[in-house]
PDB file of C-alpha atoms in Angstrom:
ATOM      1  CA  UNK C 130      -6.016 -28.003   6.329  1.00 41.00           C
ATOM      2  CA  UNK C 131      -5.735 -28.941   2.553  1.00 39.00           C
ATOM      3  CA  UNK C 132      -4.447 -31.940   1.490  1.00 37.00           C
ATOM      4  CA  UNK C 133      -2.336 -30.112  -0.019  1.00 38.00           C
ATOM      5  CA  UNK C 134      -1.042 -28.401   3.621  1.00 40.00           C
ATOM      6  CA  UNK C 135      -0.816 -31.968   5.011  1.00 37.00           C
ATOM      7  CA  UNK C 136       2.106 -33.328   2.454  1.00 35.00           C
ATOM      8  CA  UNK C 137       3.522 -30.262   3.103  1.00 33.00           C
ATOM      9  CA  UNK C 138       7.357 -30.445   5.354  1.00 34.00           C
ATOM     10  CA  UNK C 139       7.842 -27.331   7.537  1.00 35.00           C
ATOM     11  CA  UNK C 140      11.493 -27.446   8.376  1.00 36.00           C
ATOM     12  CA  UNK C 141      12.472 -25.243  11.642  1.00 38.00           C
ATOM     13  CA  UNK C 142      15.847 -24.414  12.197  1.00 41.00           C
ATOM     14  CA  UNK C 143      16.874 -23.366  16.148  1.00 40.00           C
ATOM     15  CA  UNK C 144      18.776 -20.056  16.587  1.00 45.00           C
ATOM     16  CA  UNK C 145      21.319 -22.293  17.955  1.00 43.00           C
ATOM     17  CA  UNK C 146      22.193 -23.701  13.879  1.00 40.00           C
ATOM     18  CA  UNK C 147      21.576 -27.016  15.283  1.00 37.00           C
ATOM     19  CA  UNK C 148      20.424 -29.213  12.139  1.00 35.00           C
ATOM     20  CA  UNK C 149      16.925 -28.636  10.980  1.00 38.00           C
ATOM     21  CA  UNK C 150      14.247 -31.713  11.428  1.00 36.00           C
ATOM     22  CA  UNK C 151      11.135 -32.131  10.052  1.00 37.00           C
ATOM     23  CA  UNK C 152       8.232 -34.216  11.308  1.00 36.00           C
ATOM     24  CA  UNK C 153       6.850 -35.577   8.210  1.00 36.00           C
ATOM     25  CA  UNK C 154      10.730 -36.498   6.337  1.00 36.00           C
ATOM     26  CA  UNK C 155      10.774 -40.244   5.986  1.00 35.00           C
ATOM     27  CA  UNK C 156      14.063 -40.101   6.710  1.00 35.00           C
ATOM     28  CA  UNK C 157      14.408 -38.482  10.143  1.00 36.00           C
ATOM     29  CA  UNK C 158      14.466 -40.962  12.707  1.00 39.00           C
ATOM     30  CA  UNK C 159      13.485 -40.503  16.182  1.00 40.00           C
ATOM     31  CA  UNK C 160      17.164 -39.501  17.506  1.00 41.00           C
ATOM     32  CA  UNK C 161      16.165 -36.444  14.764  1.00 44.00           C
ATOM     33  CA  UNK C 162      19.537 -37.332  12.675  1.00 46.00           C
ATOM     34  CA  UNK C 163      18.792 -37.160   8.726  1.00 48.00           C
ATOM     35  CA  UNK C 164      20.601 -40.214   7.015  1.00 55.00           C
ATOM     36  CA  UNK C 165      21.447 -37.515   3.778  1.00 64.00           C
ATOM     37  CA  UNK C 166      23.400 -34.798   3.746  1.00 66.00           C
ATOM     38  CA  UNK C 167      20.972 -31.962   3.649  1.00 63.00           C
ATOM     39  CA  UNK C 168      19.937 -30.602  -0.235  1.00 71.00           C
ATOM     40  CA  UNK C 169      21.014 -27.446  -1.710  1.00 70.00           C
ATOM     41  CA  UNK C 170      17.669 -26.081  -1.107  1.00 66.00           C
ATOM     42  CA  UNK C 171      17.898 -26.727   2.333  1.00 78.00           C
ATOM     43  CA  UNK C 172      21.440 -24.805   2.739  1.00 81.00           C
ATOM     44  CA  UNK C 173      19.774 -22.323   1.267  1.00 79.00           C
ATOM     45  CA  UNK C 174      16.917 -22.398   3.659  1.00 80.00           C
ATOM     46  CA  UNK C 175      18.785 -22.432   6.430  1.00 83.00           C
ATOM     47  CA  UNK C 176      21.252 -19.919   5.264  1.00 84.00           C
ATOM     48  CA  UNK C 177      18.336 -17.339   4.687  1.00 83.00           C
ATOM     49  CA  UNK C 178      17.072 -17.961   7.881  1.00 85.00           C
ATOM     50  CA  UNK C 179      20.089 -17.209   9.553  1.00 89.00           C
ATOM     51  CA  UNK C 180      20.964 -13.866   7.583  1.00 86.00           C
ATOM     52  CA  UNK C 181      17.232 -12.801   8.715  1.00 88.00           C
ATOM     53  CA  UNK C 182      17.775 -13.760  12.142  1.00 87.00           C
ATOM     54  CA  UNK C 183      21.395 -12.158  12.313  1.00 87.00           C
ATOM     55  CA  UNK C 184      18.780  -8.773  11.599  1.00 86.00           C
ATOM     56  CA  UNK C 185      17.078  -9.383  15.066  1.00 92.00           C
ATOM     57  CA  UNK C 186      19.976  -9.893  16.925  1.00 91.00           C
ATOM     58  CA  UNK C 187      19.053  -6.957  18.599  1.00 91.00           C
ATOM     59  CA  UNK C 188      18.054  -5.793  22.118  1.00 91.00           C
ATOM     60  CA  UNK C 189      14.661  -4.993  22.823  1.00 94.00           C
ATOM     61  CA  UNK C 190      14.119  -0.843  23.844  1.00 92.00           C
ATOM     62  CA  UNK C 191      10.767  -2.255  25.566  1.00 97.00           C
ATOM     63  CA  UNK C 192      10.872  -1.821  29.547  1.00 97.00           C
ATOM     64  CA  UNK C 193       8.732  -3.199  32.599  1.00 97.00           C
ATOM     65  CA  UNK C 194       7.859   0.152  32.923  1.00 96.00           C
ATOM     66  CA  UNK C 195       6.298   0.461  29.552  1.00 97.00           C
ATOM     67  CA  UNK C 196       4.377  -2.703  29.558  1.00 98.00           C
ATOM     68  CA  UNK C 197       1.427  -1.096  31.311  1.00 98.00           C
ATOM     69  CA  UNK C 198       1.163   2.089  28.837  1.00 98.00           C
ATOM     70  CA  UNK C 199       1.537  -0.506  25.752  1.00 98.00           C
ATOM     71  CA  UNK C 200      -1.872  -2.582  27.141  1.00 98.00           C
ATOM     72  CA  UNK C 201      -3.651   0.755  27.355  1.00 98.00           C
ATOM     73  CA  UNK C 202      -2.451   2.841  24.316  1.00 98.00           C
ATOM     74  CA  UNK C 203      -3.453  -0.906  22.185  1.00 98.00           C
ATOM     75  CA  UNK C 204      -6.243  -1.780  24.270  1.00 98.00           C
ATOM     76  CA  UNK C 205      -4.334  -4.917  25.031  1.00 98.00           C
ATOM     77  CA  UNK C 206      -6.812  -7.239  27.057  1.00 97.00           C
ATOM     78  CA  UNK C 207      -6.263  -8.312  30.374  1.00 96.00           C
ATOM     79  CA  UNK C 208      -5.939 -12.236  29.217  1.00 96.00           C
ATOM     80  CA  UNK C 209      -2.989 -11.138  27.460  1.00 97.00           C
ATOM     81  CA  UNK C 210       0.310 -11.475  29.400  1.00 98.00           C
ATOM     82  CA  UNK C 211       2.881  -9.396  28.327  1.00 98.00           C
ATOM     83  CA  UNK C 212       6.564  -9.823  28.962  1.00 98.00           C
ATOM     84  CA  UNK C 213       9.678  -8.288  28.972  1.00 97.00           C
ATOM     85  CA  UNK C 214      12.425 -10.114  26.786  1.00 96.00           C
ATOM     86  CA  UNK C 215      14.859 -11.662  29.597  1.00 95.00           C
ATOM     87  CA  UNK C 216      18.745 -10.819  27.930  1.00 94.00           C
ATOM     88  CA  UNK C 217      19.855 -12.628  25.343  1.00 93.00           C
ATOM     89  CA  UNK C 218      16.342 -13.582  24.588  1.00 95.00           C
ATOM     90  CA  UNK C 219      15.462 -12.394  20.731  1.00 95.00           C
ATOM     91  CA  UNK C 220      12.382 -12.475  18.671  1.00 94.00           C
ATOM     92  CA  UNK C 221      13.547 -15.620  17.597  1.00 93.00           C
ATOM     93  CA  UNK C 222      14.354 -17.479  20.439  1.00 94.00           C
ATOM     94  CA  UNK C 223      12.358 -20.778  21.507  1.00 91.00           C
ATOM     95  CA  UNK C 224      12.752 -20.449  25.122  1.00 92.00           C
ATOM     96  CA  UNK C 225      10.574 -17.591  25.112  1.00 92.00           C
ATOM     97  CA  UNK C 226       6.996 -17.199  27.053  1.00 94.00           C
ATOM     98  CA  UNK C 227       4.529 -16.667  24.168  1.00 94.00           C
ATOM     99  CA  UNK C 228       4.504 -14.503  20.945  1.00 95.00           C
ATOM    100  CA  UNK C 229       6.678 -11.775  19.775  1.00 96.00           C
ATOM    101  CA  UNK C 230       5.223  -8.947  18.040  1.00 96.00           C
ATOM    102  CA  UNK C 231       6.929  -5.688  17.715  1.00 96.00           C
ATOM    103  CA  UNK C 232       5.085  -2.115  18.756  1.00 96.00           C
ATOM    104  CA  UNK C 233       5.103  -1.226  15.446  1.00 94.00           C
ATOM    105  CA  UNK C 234       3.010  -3.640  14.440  1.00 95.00           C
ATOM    106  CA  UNK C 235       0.560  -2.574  17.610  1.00 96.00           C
ATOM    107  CA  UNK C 236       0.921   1.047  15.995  1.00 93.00           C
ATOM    108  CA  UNK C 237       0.371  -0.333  12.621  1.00 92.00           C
ATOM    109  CA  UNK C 238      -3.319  -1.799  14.128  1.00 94.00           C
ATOM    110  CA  UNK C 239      -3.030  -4.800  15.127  1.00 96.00           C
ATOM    111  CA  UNK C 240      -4.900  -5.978  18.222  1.00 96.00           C
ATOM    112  CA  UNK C 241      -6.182  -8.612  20.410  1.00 97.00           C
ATOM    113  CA  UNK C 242      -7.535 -11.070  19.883  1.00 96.00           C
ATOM    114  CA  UNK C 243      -6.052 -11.531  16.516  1.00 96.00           C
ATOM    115  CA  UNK C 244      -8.834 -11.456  13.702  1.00 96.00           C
ATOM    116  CA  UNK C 245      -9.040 -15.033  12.320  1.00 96.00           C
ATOM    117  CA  UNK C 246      -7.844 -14.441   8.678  1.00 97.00           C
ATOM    118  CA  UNK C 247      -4.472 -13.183  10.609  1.00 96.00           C
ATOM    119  CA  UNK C 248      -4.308 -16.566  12.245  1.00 96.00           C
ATOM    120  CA  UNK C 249      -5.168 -18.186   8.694  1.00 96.00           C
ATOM    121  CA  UNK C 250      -2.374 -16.245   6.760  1.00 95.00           C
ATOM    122  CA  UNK C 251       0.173 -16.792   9.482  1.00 95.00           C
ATOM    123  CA  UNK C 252      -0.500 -20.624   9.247  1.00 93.00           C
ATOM    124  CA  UNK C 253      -0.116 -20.870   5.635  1.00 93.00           C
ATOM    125  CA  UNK C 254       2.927 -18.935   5.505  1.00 92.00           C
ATOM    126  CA  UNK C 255       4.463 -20.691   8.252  1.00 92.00           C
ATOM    127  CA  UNK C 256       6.424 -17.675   9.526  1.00 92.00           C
ATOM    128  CA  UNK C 257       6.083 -15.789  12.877  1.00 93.00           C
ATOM    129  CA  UNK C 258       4.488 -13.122  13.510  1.00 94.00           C
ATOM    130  CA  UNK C 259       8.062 -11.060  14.850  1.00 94.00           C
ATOM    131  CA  UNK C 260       9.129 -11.914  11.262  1.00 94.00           C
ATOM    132  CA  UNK C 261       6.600  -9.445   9.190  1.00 94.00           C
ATOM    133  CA  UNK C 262       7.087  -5.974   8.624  1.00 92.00           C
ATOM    134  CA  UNK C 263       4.983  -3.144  10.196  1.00 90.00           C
ATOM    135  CA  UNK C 264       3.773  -1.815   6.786  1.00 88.00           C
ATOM    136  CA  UNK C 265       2.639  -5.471   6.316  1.00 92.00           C
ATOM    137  CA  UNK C 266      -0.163  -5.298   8.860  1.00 93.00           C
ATOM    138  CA  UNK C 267      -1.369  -1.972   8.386  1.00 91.00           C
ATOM    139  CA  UNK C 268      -2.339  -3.398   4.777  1.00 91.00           C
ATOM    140  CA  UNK C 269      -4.067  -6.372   6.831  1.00 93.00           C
ATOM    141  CA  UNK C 270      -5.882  -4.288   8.860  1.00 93.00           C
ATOM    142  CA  UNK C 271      -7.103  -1.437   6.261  1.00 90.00           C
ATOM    143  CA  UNK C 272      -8.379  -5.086   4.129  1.00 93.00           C
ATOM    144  CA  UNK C 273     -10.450  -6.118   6.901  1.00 95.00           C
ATOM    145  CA  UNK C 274     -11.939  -2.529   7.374  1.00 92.00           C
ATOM    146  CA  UNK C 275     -12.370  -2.772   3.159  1.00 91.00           C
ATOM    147  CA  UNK C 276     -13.835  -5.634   3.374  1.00 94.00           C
ATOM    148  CA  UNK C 277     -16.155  -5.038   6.659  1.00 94.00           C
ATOM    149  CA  UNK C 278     -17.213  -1.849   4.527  1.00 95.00           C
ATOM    150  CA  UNK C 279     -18.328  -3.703   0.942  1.00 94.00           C
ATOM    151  CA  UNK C 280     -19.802  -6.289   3.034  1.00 96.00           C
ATOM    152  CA  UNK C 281     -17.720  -8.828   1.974  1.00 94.00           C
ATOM    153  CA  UNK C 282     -16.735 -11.938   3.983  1.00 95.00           C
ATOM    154  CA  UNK C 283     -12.530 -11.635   4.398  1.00 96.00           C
ATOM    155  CA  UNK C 284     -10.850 -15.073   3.224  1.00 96.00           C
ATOM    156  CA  UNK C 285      -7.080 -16.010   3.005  1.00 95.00           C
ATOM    157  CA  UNK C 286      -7.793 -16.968  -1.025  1.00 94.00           C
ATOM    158  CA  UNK C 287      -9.172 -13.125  -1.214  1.00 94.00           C
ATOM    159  CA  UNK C 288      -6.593 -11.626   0.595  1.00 94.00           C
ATOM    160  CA  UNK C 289      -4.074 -13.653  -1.409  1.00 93.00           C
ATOM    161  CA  UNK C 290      -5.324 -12.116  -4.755  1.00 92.00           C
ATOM    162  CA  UNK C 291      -4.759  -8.584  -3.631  1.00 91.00           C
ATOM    163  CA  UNK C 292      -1.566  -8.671  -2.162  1.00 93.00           C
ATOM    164  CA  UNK C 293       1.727 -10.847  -2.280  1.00 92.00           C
ATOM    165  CA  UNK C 294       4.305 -12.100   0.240  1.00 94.00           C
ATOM    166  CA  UNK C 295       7.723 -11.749  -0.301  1.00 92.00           C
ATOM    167  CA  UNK C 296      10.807 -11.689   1.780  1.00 90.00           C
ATOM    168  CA  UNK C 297      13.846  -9.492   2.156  1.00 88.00           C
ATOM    169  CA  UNK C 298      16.880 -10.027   3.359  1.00 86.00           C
ATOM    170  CA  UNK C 299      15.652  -9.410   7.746  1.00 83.00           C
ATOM    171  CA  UNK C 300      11.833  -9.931   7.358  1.00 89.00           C
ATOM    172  CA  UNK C 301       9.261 -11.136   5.090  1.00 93.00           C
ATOM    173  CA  UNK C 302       6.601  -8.440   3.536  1.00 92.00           C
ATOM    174  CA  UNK C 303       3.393  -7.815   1.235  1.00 93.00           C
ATOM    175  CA  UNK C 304       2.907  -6.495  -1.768  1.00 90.00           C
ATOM    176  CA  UNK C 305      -0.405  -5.198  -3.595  1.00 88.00           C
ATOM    177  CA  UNK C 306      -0.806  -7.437  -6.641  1.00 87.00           C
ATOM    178  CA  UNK C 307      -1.141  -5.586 -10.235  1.00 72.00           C
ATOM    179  CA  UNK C 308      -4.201  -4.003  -9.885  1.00 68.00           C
ATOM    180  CA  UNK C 309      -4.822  -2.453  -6.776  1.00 66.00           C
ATOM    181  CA  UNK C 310      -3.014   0.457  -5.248  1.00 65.00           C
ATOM    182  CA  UNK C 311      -2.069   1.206  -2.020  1.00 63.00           C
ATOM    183  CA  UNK C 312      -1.340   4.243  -0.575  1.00 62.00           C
ATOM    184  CA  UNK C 313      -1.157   6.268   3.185  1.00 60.00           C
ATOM    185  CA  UNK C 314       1.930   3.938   4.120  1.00 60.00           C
ATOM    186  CA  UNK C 315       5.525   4.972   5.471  1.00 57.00           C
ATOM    187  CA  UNK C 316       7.995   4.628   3.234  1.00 54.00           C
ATOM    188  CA  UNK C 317      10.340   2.658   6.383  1.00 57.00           C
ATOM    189  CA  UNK C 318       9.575   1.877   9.903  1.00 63.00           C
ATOM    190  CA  UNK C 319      13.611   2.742  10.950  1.00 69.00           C
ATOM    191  CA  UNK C 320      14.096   0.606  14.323  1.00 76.00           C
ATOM    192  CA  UNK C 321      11.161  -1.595  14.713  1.00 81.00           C
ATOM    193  CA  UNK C 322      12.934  -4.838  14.970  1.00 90.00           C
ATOM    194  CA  UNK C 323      14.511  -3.485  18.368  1.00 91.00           C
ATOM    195  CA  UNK C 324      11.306  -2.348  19.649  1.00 94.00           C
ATOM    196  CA  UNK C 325       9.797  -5.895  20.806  1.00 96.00           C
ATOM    197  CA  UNK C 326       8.172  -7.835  23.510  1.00 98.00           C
ATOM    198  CA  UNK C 327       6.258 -11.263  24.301  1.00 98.00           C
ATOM    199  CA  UNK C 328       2.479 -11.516  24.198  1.00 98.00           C
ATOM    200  CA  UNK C 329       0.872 -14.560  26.312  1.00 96.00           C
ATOM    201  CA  UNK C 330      -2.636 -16.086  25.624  1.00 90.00           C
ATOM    202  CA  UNK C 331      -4.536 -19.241  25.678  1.00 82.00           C
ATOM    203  CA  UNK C 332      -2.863 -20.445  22.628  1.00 87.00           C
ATOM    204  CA  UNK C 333      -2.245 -19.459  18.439  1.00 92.00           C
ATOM    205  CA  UNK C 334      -3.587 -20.503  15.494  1.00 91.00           C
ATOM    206  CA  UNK C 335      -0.298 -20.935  14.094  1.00 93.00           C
ATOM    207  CA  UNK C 336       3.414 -21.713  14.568  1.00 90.00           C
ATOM    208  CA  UNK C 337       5.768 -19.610  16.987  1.00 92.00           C
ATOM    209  CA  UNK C 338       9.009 -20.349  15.401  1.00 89.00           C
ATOM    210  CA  UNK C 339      10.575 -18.693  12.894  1.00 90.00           C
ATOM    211  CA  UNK C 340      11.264 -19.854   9.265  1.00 82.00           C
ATOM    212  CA  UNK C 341      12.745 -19.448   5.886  1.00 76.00           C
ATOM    213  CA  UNK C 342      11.308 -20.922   2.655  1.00 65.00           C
ATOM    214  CA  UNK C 343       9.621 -20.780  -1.157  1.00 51.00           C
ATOM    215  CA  UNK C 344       6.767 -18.289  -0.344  1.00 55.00           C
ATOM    216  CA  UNK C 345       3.677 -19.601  -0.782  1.00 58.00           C
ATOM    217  CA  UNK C 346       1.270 -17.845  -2.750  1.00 58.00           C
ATOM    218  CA  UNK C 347      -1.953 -18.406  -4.222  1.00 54.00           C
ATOM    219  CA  UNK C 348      -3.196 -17.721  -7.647  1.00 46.00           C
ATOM    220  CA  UNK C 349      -5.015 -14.242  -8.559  1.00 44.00           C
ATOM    221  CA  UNK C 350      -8.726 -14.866  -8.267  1.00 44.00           C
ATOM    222  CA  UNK C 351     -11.610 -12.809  -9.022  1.00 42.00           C
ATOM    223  CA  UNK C 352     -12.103  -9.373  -6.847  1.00 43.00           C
ATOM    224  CA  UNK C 353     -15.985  -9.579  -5.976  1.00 43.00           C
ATOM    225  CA  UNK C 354     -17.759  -7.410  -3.725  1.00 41.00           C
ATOM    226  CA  UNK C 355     -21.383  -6.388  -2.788  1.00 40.00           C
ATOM    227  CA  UNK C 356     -23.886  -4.462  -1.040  1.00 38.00           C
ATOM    228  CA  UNK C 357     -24.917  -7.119   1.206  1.00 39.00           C
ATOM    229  CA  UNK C 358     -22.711  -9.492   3.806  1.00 38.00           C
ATOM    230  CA  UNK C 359     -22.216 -13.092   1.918  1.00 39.00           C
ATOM    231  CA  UNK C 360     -23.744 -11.754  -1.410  1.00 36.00           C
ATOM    232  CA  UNK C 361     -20.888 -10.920  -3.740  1.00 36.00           C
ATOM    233  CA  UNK C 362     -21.571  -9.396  -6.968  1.00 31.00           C
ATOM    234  CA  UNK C 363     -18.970  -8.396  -9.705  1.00 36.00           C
ATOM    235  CA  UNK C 364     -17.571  -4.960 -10.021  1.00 38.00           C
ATOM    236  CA  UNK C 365     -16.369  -4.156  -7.026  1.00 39.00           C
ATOM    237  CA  UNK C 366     -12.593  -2.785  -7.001  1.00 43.00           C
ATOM    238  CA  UNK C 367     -10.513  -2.351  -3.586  1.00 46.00           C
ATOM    239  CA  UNK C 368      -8.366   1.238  -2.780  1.00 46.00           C
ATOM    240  CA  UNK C 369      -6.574   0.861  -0.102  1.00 48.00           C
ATOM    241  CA  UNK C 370      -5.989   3.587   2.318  1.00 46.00           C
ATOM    242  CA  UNK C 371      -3.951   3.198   5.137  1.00 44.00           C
ATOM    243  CA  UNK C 372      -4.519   6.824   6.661  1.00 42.00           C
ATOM    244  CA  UNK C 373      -7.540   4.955   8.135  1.00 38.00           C
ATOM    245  CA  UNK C 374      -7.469   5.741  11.470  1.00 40.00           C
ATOM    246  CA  UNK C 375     -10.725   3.999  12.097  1.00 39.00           C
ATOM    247  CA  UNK C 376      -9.688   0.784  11.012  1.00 39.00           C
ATOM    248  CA  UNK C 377      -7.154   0.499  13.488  1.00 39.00           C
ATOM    249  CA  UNK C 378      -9.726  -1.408  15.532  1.00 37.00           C
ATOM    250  CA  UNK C 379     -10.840  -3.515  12.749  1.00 39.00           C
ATOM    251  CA  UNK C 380      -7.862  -6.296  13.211  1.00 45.00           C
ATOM    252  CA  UNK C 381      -9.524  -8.087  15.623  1.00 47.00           C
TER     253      UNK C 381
END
């Protein structure tokens, strides 16, 4: 982590609109009671948060019965619990058993164990992974496979120069950056956010609970790539594809 990351105040807000806290604020004391009245930028945090959860205040269409087909069809490793939402439990619920990812997103490519530039990005934007899009993975995955097939090493600051995150009113969602194009995608994913269920592991890289706040974006660099892993050289331009169905496997 940065120094940068360290000064940095993630404020979490509980489905239950209890007031936010925040470890590093001065001005929380243990009881968790702020002293101020909360900023206008924090009303505005938490109000965004709670439009975007009011989204997912759905009920999952995942049964018991599908669990097993969902670990086969994704290849879904046996160190993986997966559960069932119990009801009233919702993507973003705290009193849930591990991490909630919708099948879309398994359909999109993603897989287990998560690649490590997926833990990186979730941990700099500080949002759960229930709270991206489906479209927004598939353009994960089909980067990895890019880079995997220029031979260049994927980082968070390269990632970051190709595509930007932005959020919507019910989830939060990447862009391609001027530049680059990206095409193969579906234009919606109508339904995903019912379609959910709770992975288990040994632990994330990353925060569980959800979030609203300034995105947090890095500045355009340089596209380099190269003919040889760890051995960029200029010139190299990125078309994404996302009718890859190879790459599917590459998000891991």
């Amino acid at each position: 982590m940065t120094s940068s990351d360290s000064s940095t105040s993630v404020r979490v807000v509980s489905p239950s609109g209890s007031r936010e806290t925040s470890q590093s604020d001065p001005e929380v004391g243990s009881s968790g009671a702020s002293s101020e009245p909360p900023s206008p930028v924090d009303a505005r945090v938490q109000r965004d948060l709670e439009v975007m959860m009011s989204d997912h205040d759905l009920d999952t269409a995942v049964t018991e019965g599908s669990l097993a087909v969902i670990r086969a069809r994704y290849n879904i490793p046996t160190e993986y619990g997966l559960h069932v939402p119990k009801p009233g439990q919702r993507p973003y619920s705290l009193d849930i058993p591990g991490m909630c990812i919708s099948v879309d997103a398994l359909e999109a490519g993603l897989r287990f164990p998560l690649h490590p530039l997926i833990e990186e990005c979730l941990k700099w934007w500080r949002i759960s992974p229930s709270q991206v899009a489906p479209n927004s993975w598939r353009y994960l995955v089909v980067f990895l496979g890019e880079c995997r097939g220029a031979g260049i090493i994927p980082t968070r600051d390269l990632f970051m120069a190709c595509f930007r995150l932005c959020k919507s009113r019910g989830s939060y969602y990447l862009t391609a950056r001027v530049g680059f194009r990206v095409s193969g995608t579906p234009s919606s994913n109508k339904g995903w956010k019912s379609h959910y269920l709770y992975v288990s592991g040994l632990g994330w890289g990353f925060g569980l609970s959800w979030s609203a706040h300034p995105d947090r974006q890095r500045p355009p660099l340089s596209v380099r790539g190269g003919d040889r892993p760890g051995r960029p050289t200029e010139g190299y331009s990125f078309i994404f594809s996302c009718d890859q169905g190879d790459d599917r496997a590459l998000a891991r």
